[in-house]
């Protein structure tokens, strides 16, 4: 075969490169690697590609932006800004927006890309969470992704404040207030950040360094690691015929996946260009150059910081206490430091918590269907609900004006909903997930309703059920049943108390919380039993007993 | 409980069924229209080519817009320039992207491929060898035998970052003099002036229901203007003296119903400025802390705990409003050593 | 002096004197008229009567027959001036339809003539701010940049950065100013309607008021960046990013992931 004259040869550039680097081995191994195809696997790509667009447009902006707090008098096309004294940072933002052709477009694409970047990161995290794609061996990559989200927040916040306008300046002022509330070191931390008293002249250049060097550098490095691990682990895939824990089914990188990736990058750039061309974002000329005195109604941060704003708005003031002459501002610390601290720590550690609770140390490459992990799904929905309530609370003044309601009533409503709604959504989601699993069982055991009614000789009417084909059935029965870890007795056979019993007991309780309520996948025996009763009507025996058995445990340990 | 359910109530002959279902294998491959119908493939090809052509036109449009419609000195021209350039880019990128994806979906092979996975962990032999290599290295270095060396190394390495961190941390905080939080520009006799113009204010200029944003006279000439303004800004309000409730020790802090309060919120420092003259309530637009100006600026709603600090004012011989002194407490958000 | 004295009895003297007097009056008027002076000609006796009748028929239930106010119903209007009447009635805020957190703007139910008559009658009860003259509210005579600085210090915390409106406590709100006429804006500043503080000519000078009007007028040109999204800031931007932006991109992803037929 190798002597076949028609066998393709390496193209000249590849040949030259290969003789110096051995790249052909890499191409051979890599070019036909298989990636599974599913829309939800592209959410991470939205984040990745908007990051690339952020780098491109950001580079454009740095060529015209001057990160300086020196005061200048601006002259330019906008009447409302003409002759106004402002920092060079703000003046250069106006200059690049109004007098550099394409400057405003790039600024708007940059800011829209930042919002989409964070939105895509959150959506991508949701996908990974709800499908259990964080399980072994991907826990490290989950932590890397989590770190990327935090870095994204840092990038967004530092960039948002750069134009030195009133809106972002008040955001910095709030940051200063939050930092000062930190016990013991707060005042010094404020000086550390601002180089002296707020606002000072150091913060803009400092944020600039953070925004264009430190944070993007770290993001780039971690994105590289993130993608390396994706390739190393090979992508997860959804369950289906022929898809197992030991294989990956999909399309080769070259050419299909490459074409799709390149195409998707271009589409994302196109959509962001469309948004940048038509929708005003962060019109700093409306807010004016920073001055500590003014503030405008509708003072909010970009959406990804809105939950902190909402938490600050909801927390009542009586929590500020004085202990031994020292002031402890719990009314600020709890919403701005403790709540996000708990939220982020839980998020980062979740894979380890779940694997500890399940005792599951196997590798997982098949994604879970969210219904098959009811407690995980419910936990995710519950946390998202709390996040959503906080976002809405951060917009309470806009809700008040747009729906003609009292801002005080809205604030009180959200104070209550923040505690009630996550519990409600947890329970409802868990019930829905279990219900969907029962529906799956029902379908597998009895097939689709065909709508055909048949009358027997005996006068009995029944509806004919169409059994599932094996592909349909497989999706509904492929998952492993998960059960709580049984607790070994406290005393061993010689009556001696076991070491580690209390830890095991806790673990069993957590495990029960996860898996006590469950619906098990249908087994071949159950289908056989169901069919033995006639294809149409298989309720008694196994199926029914099953439903009762699982139902009997519902509620007993739901909390 | 349900663990045994697979055994419950089943006839004996069904016990020899497999415990779980078998994976049925890949579903059969369905040919696309473009695989079976050469005319459909040709149509797809033409569409893809047209989309690439459209993309090129978009680029031409964007470049043309750059030269033909630059932003001029008007809002409308800036908007038009941004719009045309952006639409050009959107068409150029969007159409090319759609073309590439349509190409991959209709003309490239859509037979799924299967690749085997291997466990992430190395083989047992490799793990053993790695453990041996590490053990050899550790013993070669003598780390386990020479305890003193280990202690010395850890100490040196733990201390080393200090040489970098101390100058860095020492330098970034300016003079680290946090007592500046406690004082503002106000002192006895400082005239109250309009923000931002700096015009001084006579008591007679204010009618009941007036709210004036105030800075200390001379603020615009100090070198660290923004830092001073961030602490010294004040809201001056004239109320009907009959509605004013004043603490006994503050009776002489106001002048004929005119009161001055710090504009820096005691929550996290936003400028509190939404004054409702009918209810005498002052609302912070950032987090909705609400203060009652008629009653010592006490908190009536929201996340702030403390009232706004009051600036004692009076009038001078010419009728100008002046401060009696600085604030009697630090302005703005709480901090740990505020009361010390 | 004799020459003048001699001509004092010239038959044209009264005419010349009259002309001179008119000229002096005109010049003095032009020089000394405050910009807040009544633009329309002085009200006639008929106007006052008509205004009084309109007031008694439509406003006295709450404000009292002689506008002295009624406890728990409506404030005294003595001394509020013509500007207050013109503001409240021409924007439809008065007469109040029903008790709520605050009186909302709605289509006015009186004609301009009727409003002028009521304003004249209320103004006759005690001195107060008058309806501004057209040049006092002419945006082209104001400086938008100065207006921007004044607006954001004095107005933006309630009305938003470009006057899009904002929330106050207990269901009250600062209205959107994009459709408010320059005269209405001026009148609101000098009278301080409802929750709004008063910005008299000592606080914000007439020239500064015109600057503010010029700034708000400049907002009518729209945003250089395209659609304004209501100018309400990052919350609207976030919603567009999620719904339009991410929505479109996920739509594209679904198309990419779907099998071709």
PDB file of N, CA, C and O in Angstrom, chain C residues 67 76-82 84 121-129 190-191:
ATOM      1  N   UNK C  67     -59.013  78.285  47.943  1.00  0.00           N
ATOM      2  CA  UNK C  67     -57.676  77.698  47.791  1.00  0.00           C
ATOM      3  C   UNK C  67     -56.888  77.719  49.091  1.00  0.00           C
ATOM      4  O   UNK C  67     -55.660  77.724  49.075  1.00  0.00           O
ATOM      5  N   UNK C  76     -52.952  74.047  50.765  1.00  0.00           N
ATOM      6  CA  UNK C  76     -53.288  75.419  50.386  1.00  0.00           C
ATOM      7  C   UNK C  76     -52.540  75.790  49.112  1.00  0.00           C
ATOM      8  O   UNK C  76     -51.392  75.405  48.919  1.00  0.00           O
ATOM      9  N   UNK C  77     -53.205  76.531  48.240  1.00  0.00           N
ATOM     10  CA  UNK C  77     -52.547  76.937  46.996  1.00  0.00           C
ATOM     11  C   UNK C  77     -52.229  78.426  47.004  1.00  0.00           C
ATOM     12  O   UNK C  77     -51.861  78.984  45.976  1.00  0.00           O
ATOM     13  N   UNK C  78     -52.381  79.059  48.164  1.00  0.00           N
ATOM     14  CA  UNK C  78     -52.079  80.486  48.230  1.00  0.00           C
ATOM     15  C   UNK C  78     -50.571  80.654  48.201  1.00  0.00           C
ATOM     16  O   UNK C  78     -49.852  80.102  49.043  1.00  0.00           O
ATOM     17  N   UNK C  79     -50.093  81.352  47.188  1.00  0.00           N
ATOM     18  CA  UNK C  79     -48.659  81.578  47.075  1.00  0.00           C
ATOM     19  C   UNK C  79     -47.918  80.521  46.288  1.00  0.00           C
ATOM     20  O   UNK C  79     -46.694  80.574  46.209  1.00  0.00           O
ATOM     21  N   UNK C  80     -48.620  79.557  45.707  1.00  0.00           N
ATOM     22  CA  UNK C  80     -47.894  78.552  44.908  1.00  0.00           C
ATOM     23  C   UNK C  80     -47.546  79.104  43.531  1.00  0.00           C
ATOM     24  O   UNK C  80     -46.645  78.600  42.862  1.00  0.00           O
ATOM     25  N   UNK C  81     -48.279  80.142  43.089  1.00  0.00           N
ATOM     26  CA  UNK C  81     -47.950  80.789  41.826  1.00  0.00           C
ATOM     27  C   UNK C  81     -48.599  80.125  40.637  1.00  0.00           C
ATOM     28  O   UNK C  81     -49.115  78.989  40.707  1.00  0.00           O
ATOM     29  N   UNK C  82     -48.561  80.847  39.521  1.00  0.00           N
ATOM     30  CA  UNK C  82     -49.162  80.354  38.284  1.00  0.00           C
ATOM     31  C   UNK C  82     -48.411  79.127  37.763  1.00  0.00           C
ATOM     32  O   UNK C  82     -49.002  78.224  37.160  1.00  0.00           O
ATOM     33  N   UNK C  84     -47.130  76.630  39.318  1.00  0.00           N
ATOM     34  CA  UNK C  84     -47.578  75.377  39.923  1.00  0.00           C
ATOM     35  C   UNK C  84     -48.873  74.904  39.268  1.00  0.00           C
ATOM     36  O   UNK C  84     -49.020  73.720  38.940  1.00  0.00           O
ATOM     37  N   UNK C 121     -55.906  83.208  38.346  1.00  0.00           N
ATOM     38  CA  UNK C 121     -56.663  83.414  39.588  1.00  0.00           C
ATOM     39  C   UNK C 121     -55.832  82.980  40.810  1.00  0.00           C
ATOM     40  O   UNK C 121     -55.746  83.702  41.801  1.00  0.00           O
ATOM     41  N   UNK C 122     -55.182  81.798  40.705  1.00  0.00           N
ATOM     42  CA  UNK C 122     -54.372  81.326  41.841  1.00  0.00           C
ATOM     43  C   UNK C 122     -53.209  82.283  42.077  1.00  0.00           C
ATOM     44  O   UNK C 122     -52.869  82.605  43.225  1.00  0.00           O
ATOM     45  N   UNK C 123     -52.617  82.786  40.982  1.00  0.00           N
ATOM     46  CA  UNK C 123     -51.492  83.720  41.130  1.00  0.00           C
ATOM     47  C   UNK C 123     -51.940  84.998  41.811  1.00  0.00           C
ATOM     48  O   UNK C 123     -51.164  85.641  42.536  1.00  0.00           O
ATOM     49  N   UNK C 124     -53.210  85.374  41.611  1.00  0.00           N
ATOM     50  CA  UNK C 124     -53.697  86.617  42.202  1.00  0.00           C
ATOM     51  C   UNK C 124     -53.872  86.498  43.716  1.00  0.00           C
ATOM     52  O   UNK C 124     -54.041  87.494  44.408  1.00  0.00           O
ATOM     53  N   UNK C 125     -53.846  85.259  44.244  1.00  0.00           N
ATOM     54  CA  UNK C 125     -54.076  85.070  45.685  1.00  0.00           C
ATOM     55  C   UNK C 125     -52.837  85.398  46.506  1.00  0.00           C
ATOM     56  O   UNK C 125     -52.924  85.686  47.690  1.00  0.00           O
ATOM     57  N   UNK C 126     -51.650  85.282  45.907  1.00  0.00           N
ATOM     58  CA  UNK C 126     -50.432  85.554  46.647  1.00  0.00           C
ATOM     59  C   UNK C 126     -49.261  85.404  45.702  1.00  0.00           C
ATOM     60  O   UNK C 126     -49.366  84.699  44.693  1.00  0.00           O
ATOM     61  N   UNK C 127     -48.144  86.061  45.989  1.00  0.00           N
ATOM     62  CA  UNK C 127     -47.021  86.009  45.054  1.00  0.00           C
ATOM     63  C   UNK C 127     -46.394  84.610  45.012  1.00  0.00           C
ATOM     64  O   UNK C 127     -46.254  83.961  46.043  1.00  0.00           O
ATOM     65  N   UNK C 128     -46.075  84.154  43.811  1.00  0.00           N
ATOM     66  CA  UNK C 128     -45.447  82.840  43.645  1.00  0.00           C
ATOM     67  C   UNK C 128     -44.807  82.782  42.276  1.00  0.00           C
ATOM     68  O   UNK C 128     -44.928  83.724  41.478  1.00  0.00           O
ATOM     69  N   UNK C 129     -44.121  81.681  41.980  1.00  0.00           N
ATOM     70  CA  UNK C 129     -43.431  81.577  40.685  1.00  0.00           C
ATOM     71  C   UNK C 129     -44.404  81.686  39.520  1.00  0.00           C
ATOM     72  O   UNK C 129     -45.481  81.081  39.539  1.00  0.00           O
ATOM     73  N   UNK C 190     -39.037  75.211  39.717  1.00  0.00           N
ATOM     74  CA  UNK C 190     -39.315  76.347  40.607  1.00  0.00           C
ATOM     75  C   UNK C 190     -40.407  76.046  41.619  1.00  0.00           C
ATOM     76  O   UNK C 190     -40.469  76.675  42.668  1.00  0.00           O
ATOM     77  N   UNK C 191     -41.274  75.056  41.338  1.00  0.00           N
ATOM     78  CA  UNK C 191     -42.364  74.832  42.282  1.00  0.00           C
ATOM     79  C   UNK C 191     -42.154  73.609  43.164  1.00  0.00           C
ATOM     80  O   UNK C 191     -42.757  73.511  44.226  1.00  0.00           O
TER      81      UNK C 191
END
